[in-house]
Amino acid sequence: MDTHTPMHTEAAGPDLRHHGDAEVRDDGSALVDLAVNVRAHTPPAWLREHVAASLGSLAAYPDGRAARAAVAARHGLPVERVLLTAGAAEAFVLLARALKVRRPVVVHPQFTEPEAALRDAGHTVDRVLLREADGFRLDPAAVPEQADLVVIGNPTNPTSVLHPADVVTELARPGRTLVVDEAFMDAVPGEREALAGRSDVPGLVVLRSLTKTWGLAGLRVGYVLAAPETITELERAQPLWPVSTPALAAAQACVAPRALAEAAHAAHRIAADRAHLVAGLAGFADAGLRVAGPAEGPFVLVRLPDADAVRHRLRDLGYAVRRGDTFPGLGADWLRLAVRDRGTSDAFLRALRRALPKRT
């Protein structure tokens, strides 16, 4: 079967509601976390203090105007093109509920929440599955012309592929909404290939998350960048005061010049730490391990024989990694590994050597 062929999908198949945090809940809470893609050692002290200072304003209803203006300024856009959300996940729900679409298509493997949200809103979803043989790279011709909503991640979770911006924009059409999930783009040095801030691409909707780089998954904060009429439609679908005062304070702080400089520095460090991890993983080629790539995000996707058993042995050795079989287009022989500092990666690689089946 040509895996670029769009697939009509029903409820059966991978568990779209499984996410990396499931690996580190309950009995996994003491494990070294390579399953969740939130940057380690975050939020930084200055950001925690800034959020804490907002707690004195909790008696008042949230006022998002300053944070919205700050996000707009960060991307050089008018405020009418910005919508603050309770994390990028809320944005997927808003898109699924508010936009009148007939044929949505999700490009996989990628973050599963967009498809889950579309299904929950009653949509029939088609999948375009990118191929391992092609390095999971986007072929715009694989997306049906009839699609009036297309969702793609860039860089893509879990493949860590960074698609060229000019290839992604080939998906744009009059009458089509093109949703690009850039939740991990600020982990890419220079944010090369970013579409955030572009207003010349018809139907473009860019989603950003502040939870990954800044360690704010528990606070829930992100935003949408889109044409004013699309922002208006999404805003109508939101409840009143959807983003809390502490989250608004965090959003404003995270797009300030100091924070942008810190994020840029972190992106270069992540790239170096990822190169170190990938080099270490290359030493397992004799065991059949392959790294998808080139990886450009703060995580890497690996394929290896008997991966699920290896994952369970890694848990026994103190490490949590993300299973791959819940992503459409992957299977039980895939694992996703978050990029951590070199010391953590070296210790993990030693554990991986112990977790692999003994060769005879």
PDB file of N, CA, C and O in Angstrom, residues 54-65 241 243-246 248:
ATOM      1  N   SER A  54       2.009  37.670  40.146  1.00  0.00           N
ATOM      2  CA  SER A  54       0.663  37.923  39.614  1.00  0.00           C
ATOM      3  C   SER A  54      -0.440  37.425  40.532  1.00  0.00           C
ATOM      4  O   SER A  54      -1.610  37.767  40.336  1.00  0.00           O
ATOM      5  N   LEU A  55      -0.093  36.631  41.534  1.00  0.00           N
ATOM      6  CA  LEU A  55      -1.117  36.028  42.379  1.00  0.00           C
ATOM      7  C   LEU A  55      -1.879  37.052  43.200  1.00  0.00           C
ATOM      8  O   LEU A  55      -3.012  36.795  43.620  1.00  0.00           O
ATOM      9  N   GLY A  56      -1.296  38.217  43.415  1.00  0.00           N
ATOM     10  CA  GLY A  56      -2.006  39.260  44.139  1.00  0.00           C
ATOM     11  C   GLY A  56      -3.172  39.832  43.371  1.00  0.00           C
ATOM     12  O   GLY A  56      -3.998  40.567  43.946  1.00  0.00           O
ATOM     13  N   SER A  57      -3.282  39.503  42.088  1.00  0.00           N
ATOM     14  CA  SER A  57      -4.363  40.024  41.242  1.00  0.00           C
ATOM     15  C   SER A  57      -5.455  39.004  40.982  1.00  0.00           C
ATOM     16  O   SER A  57      -6.314  39.220  40.116  1.00  0.00           O
ATOM     17  N   LEU A  58      -5.451  37.905  41.709  1.00  0.00           N
ATOM     18  CA  LEU A  58      -6.396  36.828  41.404  1.00  0.00           C
ATOM     19  C   LEU A  58      -7.846  37.193  41.674  1.00  0.00           C
ATOM     20  O   LEU A  58      -8.747  36.541  41.132  1.00  0.00           O
ATOM     21  N   ALA A  59      -8.102  38.189  42.486  1.00  0.00           N
ATOM     22  CA  ALA A  59      -9.494  38.574  42.765  1.00  0.00           C
ATOM     23  C   ALA A  59     -10.151  39.223  41.554  1.00  0.00           C
ATOM     24  O   ALA A  59     -11.389  39.234  41.449  1.00  0.00           O
ATOM     25  N   ALA A  60      -9.341  39.767  40.654  1.00  0.00           N
ATOM     26  CA  ALA A  60      -9.878  40.412  39.456  1.00  0.00           C
ATOM     27  C   ALA A  60      -9.969  39.416  38.312  1.00  0.00           C
ATOM     28  O   ALA A  60      -9.196  38.455  38.235  1.00  0.00           O
ATOM     29  N   TYR A  61     -10.910  39.632  37.403  1.00  0.00           N
ATOM     30  CA  TYR A  61     -11.004  38.775  36.222  1.00  0.00           C
ATOM     31  C   TYR A  61      -9.774  38.993  35.332  1.00  0.00           C
ATOM     32  O   TYR A  61      -9.233  40.106  35.258  1.00  0.00           O
ATOM     33  N   PRO A  62      -9.329  37.956  34.648  1.00  0.00           N
ATOM     34  CA  PRO A  62      -8.134  38.096  33.801  1.00  0.00           C
ATOM     35  C   PRO A  62      -8.344  39.127  32.700  1.00  0.00           C
ATOM     36  O   PRO A  62      -9.417  39.217  32.095  1.00  0.00           O
ATOM     37  N   ASP A  63      -7.315  39.901  32.431  1.00  0.00           N
ATOM     38  CA  ASP A  63      -7.311  40.896  31.353  1.00  0.00           C
ATOM     39  C   ASP A  63      -6.140  40.566  30.433  1.00  0.00           C
ATOM     40  O   ASP A  63      -4.983  40.777  30.791  1.00  0.00           O
ATOM     41  N   GLY A  64      -6.444  40.021  29.268  1.00  0.00           N
ATOM     42  CA  GLY A  64      -5.401  39.528  28.381  1.00  0.00           C
ATOM     43  C   GLY A  64      -4.845  40.544  27.409  1.00  0.00           C
ATOM     44  O   GLY A  64      -4.022  40.191  26.568  1.00  0.00           O
ATOM     45  N   ARG A  65      -5.242  41.802  27.514  1.00  0.00           N
ATOM     46  CA  ARG A  65      -4.846  42.776  26.486  1.00  0.00           C
ATOM     47  C   ARG A  65      -3.337  42.990  26.425  1.00  0.00           C
ATOM     48  O   ARG A  65      -2.757  43.016  25.329  1.00  0.00           O
ATOM     49  N   TRP A 241     -12.919  34.584  29.669  1.00  0.00           N
ATOM     50  CA  TRP A 241     -11.704  34.536  30.477  1.00  0.00           C
ATOM     51  C   TRP A 241     -11.016  33.164  30.385  1.00  0.00           C
ATOM     52  O   TRP A 241     -10.796  32.496  31.388  1.00  0.00           O
ATOM     53  N   VAL A 243      -7.943  32.260  29.668  1.00  0.00           N
ATOM     54  CA  VAL A 243      -6.551  32.158  30.097  1.00  0.00           C
ATOM     55  C   VAL A 243      -6.413  32.850  31.450  1.00  0.00           C
ATOM     56  O   VAL A 243      -6.798  34.007  31.605  1.00  0.00           O
ATOM     57  N   SER A 244      -5.870  32.155  32.422  1.00  0.00           N
ATOM     58  CA  SER A 244      -5.791  32.674  33.787  1.00  0.00           C
ATOM     59  C   SER A 244      -4.802  33.828  33.902  1.00  0.00           C
ATOM     60  O   SER A 244      -3.911  33.994  33.055  1.00  0.00           O
ATOM     61  N   THR A 245      -4.945  34.595  34.963  1.00  0.00           N
ATOM     62  CA  THR A 245      -4.032  35.716  35.210  1.00  0.00           C
ATOM     63  C   THR A 245      -2.572  35.264  35.302  1.00  0.00           C
ATOM     64  O   THR A 245      -1.692  35.877  34.681  1.00  0.00           O
ATOM     65  N   PRO A 246      -2.242  34.190  36.052  1.00  0.00           N
ATOM     66  CA  PRO A 246      -0.846  33.747  36.057  1.00  0.00           C
ATOM     67  C   PRO A 246      -0.345  33.329  34.672  1.00  0.00           C
ATOM     68  O   PRO A 246       0.813  33.589  34.322  1.00  0.00           O
ATOM     69  N   LEU A 248      -1.395  34.523  31.792  1.00  0.00           N
ATOM     70  CA  LEU A 248      -1.193  35.751  31.023  1.00  0.00           C
ATOM     71  C   LEU A 248       0.118  36.426  31.407  1.00  0.00           C
ATOM     72  O   LEU A 248       0.848  36.931  30.543  1.00  0.00           O
TER      73      LEU A 248
END
